[in-house]
Amino acid sequence: MHPYDDAAQATPPAPHHPSTPPRPAPAVSDFDLVRERRGTSSLKWDFAAQRGRPRDALPLWVADMDHATPPAVTSALLWRTRHGIFGYSEPDDDYHEALTGWLARRYHWRVEASWNTVTPGVVPALALAVRACTGPGQAVIIEEPVYYPFREVVEDNGRQVVAVPLVRGPEGRYHRDLAALEDAIVSSGARLLLLCNPHNPVGRVWERQELEALARVTARHGVVVVSDEIHADLALPGHATTPLASLDEATAARTITCTSPSKAFNLAGLQVANILIPDARLRAAFRRELGAVGYSQPNALGLVACRAAYTGGQEWLDDLREHIAAAHRHVVARLERIPGVEATPCEGTYLAWLDCSGLLQATALAAEELDGFLLHEAGLWLDDGRIFGAGGQGFTRLNVACPRATLDEALDRLEAAVAALRARTAHLALSA
């Protein structure tokens, strides 16, 4: 039983006998240590005022963790910084061995080092892929609700967004409507699709058969798929990410896979992503766009951190996944005391997708007022569901990758604010 679970917390201690020494109290998980991040130029913790939020709002919005990176990464970075020279660096054979070895061990996906292009992040790579694979005014398919830069990288580069809604089943689990997707491809003439695998924010880890069905549809129409797999390593226990390009050679030839250690190992500030493109023509087009913006050598410390994570971070990552799964379960349990708010079933990522539609209906709070209510009455800085596009109204996204104390503070604030809102609503109804 994971120490994060309520059930584990409630287990009574074993009876103590004088002849037996008492058992030591269980050690606090490293993931439950509260680490002060203020004063570190943290986007999450230090820039509330600059972004128009109250300074005392609890920030669980942006997708980085309040957990320290694994010791293997810290040790490698300390060794490298002691060297003291930070000149131009390139990914070497050891780097590529770490990358290809990780993908082989975790996903049974054999990749070639020559497929890889290092970029400063996945979002820049999405924009480069849009430019490499489409022309101005052409259509690009996205599946909403989805991570909001998907829409931004299309529109900011003068392309047309064609949004195909995901379908939420009665149990809250999302799936894609393949017929609607194919109709959108045919009617728009789109030849590029941006896939989120695992999906942010709805928490789906797409199953192999779902990806095979998607591959068949896109193959029929010659559509290239850019697969954002930045959350691949964060499939929760009992689920496994399938890289789209690992399905077969034909699918790989039409896929640009965007990977990074930044989410799973909390390395976003070190600016390193690995973009895997098996097809030589697509790879050359992508690299031309990368060269056109003047980017060449990657962040030296990013390369060190990525290599260390993929060679020495496996056990730590598996512990993290258990911690995140327990955090999701804890949120679900706590929401039973907060009527009108429920968590969508989550299979991957440390992002909880909360459905507040029941609260809106019960209190006559408008969807466009939800974020303001959470910010100013609950004191929570979250990501409003509306920014994720169609299907996001009435939802909010909560980052659970934090210590138990922080998560409980957020849930306490939410519970108190919802209770106060419902009491006001009931009072007004009686007064009417």
PDB file of N, CA and C in Angstrom, residues 4 43 45 56 96 102 127 131 159 171 179 181 213 249 287 302 305 381 389 391 412 421 425-426:
ATOM      1  N   TYR A   4       0.709   7.222   0.521  1.00  0.00           N
ATOM      2  CA  TYR A   4      -0.121   8.369   0.167  1.00  0.00           C
ATOM      3  C   TYR A   4      -1.601   8.066   0.253  1.00  0.00           C
ATOM      4  N   LEU A  43       8.334  30.194 -12.522  1.00  0.00           N
ATOM      5  CA  LEU A  43       7.135  30.673 -13.200  1.00  0.00           C
ATOM      6  C   LEU A  43       5.892  30.361 -12.373  1.00  0.00           C
ATOM      7  N   TRP A  45       5.590  29.820  -9.017  1.00  0.00           N
ATOM      8  CA  TRP A  45       5.485  30.361  -7.673  1.00  0.00           C
ATOM      9  C   TRP A  45       5.852  31.834  -7.532  1.00  0.00           C
ATOM     10  N   ASP A  56      -1.168  35.451  -2.971  1.00  0.00           N
ATOM     11  CA  ASP A  56      -1.395  34.335  -2.045  1.00  0.00           C
ATOM     12  C   ASP A  56      -2.185  33.196  -2.666  1.00  0.00           C
ATOM     13  N   HIS A  96      22.963   9.403 -27.149  1.00  0.00           N
ATOM     14  CA  HIS A  96      22.035   8.658 -27.993  1.00  0.00           C
ATOM     15  C   HIS A  96      21.851   7.218 -27.506  1.00  0.00           C
ATOM     16  N   TRP A 102      16.539   3.808 -23.425  1.00  0.00           N
ATOM     17  CA  TRP A 102      15.325   4.096 -22.662  1.00  0.00           C
ATOM     18  C   TRP A 102      14.078   3.689 -23.443  1.00  0.00           C
ATOM     19  N   ALA A 127       5.545  23.692 -33.462  1.00  0.00           N
ATOM     20  CA  ALA A 127       5.491  24.811 -34.405  1.00  0.00           C
ATOM     21  C   ALA A 127       6.360  24.538 -35.630  1.00  0.00           C
ATOM     22  N   ARG A 131       5.191  24.159 -39.667  1.00  0.00           N
ATOM     23  CA  ARG A 131       5.816  24.899 -40.769  1.00  0.00           C
ATOM     24  C   ARG A 131       6.433  23.954 -41.797  1.00  0.00           C
ATOM     25  N   ARG A 159      -1.828  29.063 -40.239  1.00  0.00           N
ATOM     26  CA  ARG A 159      -2.553  27.892 -40.728  1.00  0.00           C
ATOM     27  C   ARG A 159      -3.961  27.889 -40.131  1.00  0.00           C
ATOM     28  N   GLU A 171     -19.282   7.340 -18.386  1.00  0.00           N
ATOM     29  CA  GLU A 171     -18.439   7.124 -17.205  1.00  0.00           C
ATOM     30  C   GLU A 171     -17.349   8.182 -17.077  1.00  0.00           C
ATOM     31  N   ALA A 179     -15.298   8.553 -37.275  1.00  0.00           N
ATOM     32  CA  ALA A 179     -16.065   9.011 -38.439  1.00  0.00           C
ATOM     33  C   ALA A 179     -16.013  10.524 -38.547  1.00  0.00           C
ATOM     34  N   LEU A 181     -13.679  12.419 -37.336  1.00  0.00           N
ATOM     35  CA  LEU A 181     -12.299  12.771 -37.679  1.00  0.00           C
ATOM     36  C   LEU A 181     -12.072  12.632 -39.181  1.00  0.00           C
ATOM     37  N   ALA A 213      -6.389   2.225 -35.125  1.00  0.00           N
ATOM     38  CA  ALA A 213      -7.535   2.751 -35.880  1.00  0.00           C
ATOM     39  C   ALA A 213      -7.250   4.155 -36.390  1.00  0.00           C
ATOM     40  N   GLU A 249       6.236   0.030 -39.573  1.00  0.00           N
ATOM     41  CA  GLU A 249       7.112   0.901 -40.362  1.00  0.00           C
ATOM     42  C   GLU A 249       6.324   1.927 -41.172  1.00  0.00           C
ATOM     43  N   ARG A 287      14.358  19.743 -40.091  1.00  0.00           N
ATOM     44  CA  ARG A 287      15.647  20.356 -39.765  1.00  0.00           C
ATOM     45  C   ARG A 287      15.869  21.658 -40.520  1.00  0.00           C
ATOM     46  N   GLY A 302      21.117  20.580 -20.250  1.00  0.00           N
ATOM     47  CA  GLY A 302      19.973  19.777 -20.643  1.00  0.00           C
ATOM     48  C   GLY A 302      20.385  18.407 -21.158  1.00  0.00           C
ATOM     49  N   ALA A 305      21.428  16.282 -18.160  1.00  0.00           N
ATOM     50  CA  ALA A 305      20.286  15.855 -17.355  1.00  0.00           C
ATOM     51  C   ALA A 305      19.482  14.765 -18.059  1.00  0.00           C
ATOM     52  N   TRP A 381      -4.990  29.004  -8.066  1.00  0.00           N
ATOM     53  CA  TRP A 381      -4.584  29.381  -9.422  1.00  0.00           C
ATOM     54  C   TRP A 381      -4.475  28.088 -10.225  1.00  0.00           C
ATOM     55  N   GLY A 389     -10.134  24.665 -25.325  1.00  0.00           N
ATOM     56  CA  GLY A 389     -10.970  24.583 -26.519  1.00  0.00           C
ATOM     57  C   GLY A 389     -12.305  23.913 -26.279  1.00  0.00           C
ATOM     58  N   GLY A 391     -15.359  21.765 -25.493  1.00  0.00           N
ATOM     59  CA  GLY A 391     -15.504  20.737 -24.470  1.00  0.00           C
ATOM     60  C   GLY A 391     -14.846  21.080 -23.160  1.00  0.00           C
ATOM     61  N   ASP A 412      -8.811  21.652   0.663  1.00  0.00           N
ATOM     62  CA  ASP A 412      -9.485  22.336   1.763  1.00  0.00           C
ATOM     63  C   ASP A 412     -10.042  23.679   1.296  1.00  0.00           C
ATOM     64  N   LEU A 421     -20.285  29.109  -1.397  1.00  0.00           N
ATOM     65  CA  LEU A 421     -21.067  29.457  -2.580  1.00  0.00           C
ATOM     66  C   LEU A 421     -22.443  28.804  -2.536  1.00  0.00           C
ATOM     67  N   THR A 425     -26.133  30.569  -2.350  1.00  0.00           N
ATOM     68  CA  THR A 425     -27.163  30.225  -3.335  1.00  0.00           C
ATOM     69  C   THR A 425     -28.462  29.820  -2.644  1.00  0.00           C
ATOM     70  N   ALA A 426     -28.338  29.001  -1.612  1.00  0.00           N
ATOM     71  CA  ALA A 426     -29.520  28.562  -0.876  1.00  0.00           C
ATOM     72  C   ALA A 426     -30.200  29.727  -0.171  1.00  0.00           C
TER      73      ALA A 426
END
